[in-house]
Short mmCIF file of C-alpha atoms in Angstrom, two decimals:
data_model
loop_
_atom_site.label_atom_id
_atom_site.label_comp_id
_atom_site.label_asym_id
_atom_site.label_seq_id
_atom_site.Cartn_x
_atom_site.Cartn_y
_atom_site.Cartn_z
CA MET A 1 25.49 150.86 -9.92
CA ASN A 2 21.85 150.21 -8.94
CA THR A 3 23.00 147.45 -6.57
CA ILE A 4 25.46 149.83 -4.89
CA ILE A 5 22.74 152.42 -4.29
CA LYS A 6 20.36 149.78 -2.88
CA SER A 7 23.11 148.46 -0.62
CA GLY A 8 23.86 151.98 0.60
CA ILE A 9 20.21 152.67 1.38
CA LEU A 10 19.90 149.35 3.20
CA PHE A 11 23.03 150.04 5.26
CA LEU A 12 21.81 153.55 6.12
CA SER A 13 18.38 152.23 7.13
CA ILE A 14 19.88 149.60 9.43
CA PHE A 15 22.23 152.17 10.97
CA LEU A 16 19.44 154.66 11.66
CA PHE A 17 17.07 151.99 13.02
CA SER A 18 19.68 150.65 15.43
CA ASN A 19 20.36 154.14 16.76
CA PHE A 20 16.69 154.87 17.38
CA SER A 21 15.78 151.49 18.85
CA ALA A 22 18.58 151.34 21.43
CA GLN A 23 18.41 154.46 23.56
CA THR A 24 21.53 154.05 25.64
CA LYS A 25 21.70 156.38 28.63
CA THR A 26 24.26 156.69 31.38
CA PHE A 27 23.89 157.82 34.98
CA LYS A 28 26.06 158.13 38.06
CA ALA A 29 24.76 157.52 41.56
CA LYS A 30 26.16 157.50 45.07
CA VAL A 31 26.12 153.91 46.39
CA GLU A 32 27.38 152.89 49.84
CA GLY A 33 29.92 150.10 50.24
CA ASN A 34 33.47 149.42 51.41
CA CYS A 35 35.42 146.73 49.64
CA GLY A 36 36.00 144.53 46.63
CA MET A 37 33.22 142.17 47.70
CA CYS A 38 30.85 145.16 47.75
CA LYS A 39 32.01 146.14 44.26
CA GLU A 40 31.30 142.66 42.93
CA ARG A 41 27.89 142.47 44.66
CA ILE A 42 26.81 145.93 43.43
CA GLU A 43 27.93 145.37 39.84
CA THR A 44 26.39 141.87 39.78
CA ALA A 45 23.05 143.22 41.03
CA VAL A 46 23.06 145.87 38.30
CA LYS A 47 24.15 143.53 35.51
CA ALA A 48 21.38 141.06 36.42
CA ASP A 49 19.18 143.42 34.40
CA LYS A 50 19.80 142.28 30.82
CA ASN A 51 19.12 145.83 29.61
CA VAL A 52 22.23 147.15 31.37
CA LYS A 53 25.16 147.60 29.01
CA SER A 54 27.84 148.29 31.65
CA ALA A 55 28.24 148.94 35.37
CA ASP A 56 31.23 150.13 37.35
CA TRP A 57 31.32 151.02 41.05
CA ASN A 58 34.25 153.21 42.08
CA MET A 59 35.22 152.04 45.55
CA SER A 60 37.08 155.19 46.64
CA LYS A 61 34.42 157.64 45.41
CA LYS A 62 31.46 155.33 46.14
CA VAL A 63 29.99 156.21 42.76
CA LEU A 64 28.23 153.75 40.47
CA THR A 65 28.28 154.47 36.72
CA VAL A 66 25.71 152.59 34.65
CA SER A 67 24.93 152.56 30.92
CA TYR A 68 21.58 151.03 30.00
CA ASP A 69 18.87 150.79 27.34
CA ALA A 70 16.43 153.51 28.46
CA SER A 71 13.65 152.09 26.30
CA LYS A 72 13.60 148.91 28.43
CA THR A 73 14.65 149.87 31.98
CA ASP A 74 15.28 152.92 34.13
CA GLN A 75 17.53 154.30 36.85
CA LYS A 76 14.97 153.69 39.57
CA SER A 77 14.64 149.95 38.94
CA ILE A 78 18.40 149.57 38.64
CA LEU A 79 19.07 151.34 41.95
CA LYS A 80 16.30 149.36 43.66
CA SER A 81 18.12 146.14 42.73
CA VAL A 82 21.29 147.55 44.32
CA ALA A 83 19.36 148.23 47.56
CA GLU A 84 17.87 144.73 47.42
CA ALA A 85 21.47 143.46 47.40
CA GLY A 86 22.16 145.40 50.62
CA HIS A 87 23.59 148.72 49.46
CA ASP A 88 21.98 152.05 50.31
CA ASN A 89 22.03 154.59 47.52
CA GLU A 90 20.62 157.98 46.66
CA MET A 91 17.15 156.59 45.81
CA PHE A 92 16.72 153.58 48.13
CA ARG A 93 17.69 152.32 51.59
CA ALA A 94 18.38 148.59 51.88
CA SER A 95 16.34 146.54 54.34
CA ASP A 96 17.93 146.17 57.76
CA LYS A 97 17.95 142.36 57.43
CA VAL A 98 19.82 142.33 54.12
CA TYR A 99 22.28 144.94 55.40
CA ASP A 100 22.83 142.99 58.66
CA ASP A 101 23.51 139.81 56.65
CA LEU A 102 26.41 141.45 54.76
CA ASP A 103 29.91 140.35 55.76
CA ALA A 104 31.46 142.55 58.46
CA CYS A 105 33.84 144.17 55.98
CA CYS A 106 30.87 145.17 53.81
CA GLN A 107 28.87 146.83 56.58
CA TYR A 108 29.43 150.49 55.79
CA ASP A 109 28.42 153.39 58.05
CA ARG A 110 24.81 153.88 57.01
CA PRO A 111 23.83 157.46 56.27
CA ASP A 112 20.95 158.90 58.28
CA ASN A 113 18.19 158.93 55.70
CA SER A 114 15.36 159.20 58.25
CA LYS A 115 14.25 162.59 56.90
CA LYS A 116 14.13 161.21 53.34
CA MET A 117 12.16 158.06 54.23
CA ALA A 118 8.39 157.98 54.18
CA LYS A 119 6.81 157.58 57.63
CA SER A 120 5.20 154.36 56.44
CA CYS A 121 8.58 152.90 55.48
CA ASP A 122 9.16 149.45 56.96
CA PRO A 123 12.86 148.82 57.75
CA LYS A 124 12.24 145.14 56.95
CA GLN A 125 11.91 146.14 53.28
CA VAL A 126 13.71 148.32 50.77
CA CYS A 127 12.59 151.92 51.31
CA GLU A 128 12.37 154.51 48.59
CA LEU A 129 13.85 157.87 49.55
CA LYS A 130 12.23 161.20 48.71
#
């Protein structure tokens, strides 16, 4: 009987600790792209962060859904990696060079984010949007 109680307390402790230590959060973000190659590139860029649990980019809606460990990474760093791969999103604009190097089928119509970009933004680099 004593062993059963100890086992139960141990199990409960492990369960509670695992829930508190892994703070999984999910977000959705608008990410530009066109095709299956874009989908693979976007999801690969996101999953390069080992703290990302899952990533799925919906091609028709242009929406990226990401689940991640919020105690180890955040939405901003994840979306920056997507821009570094060449895909504009709601927080960052990809550099012109990386965008221009995408295959022709992947070159989406870039949204005009000029009002959201800082005046000091260099188009040769990823730019954070306001």
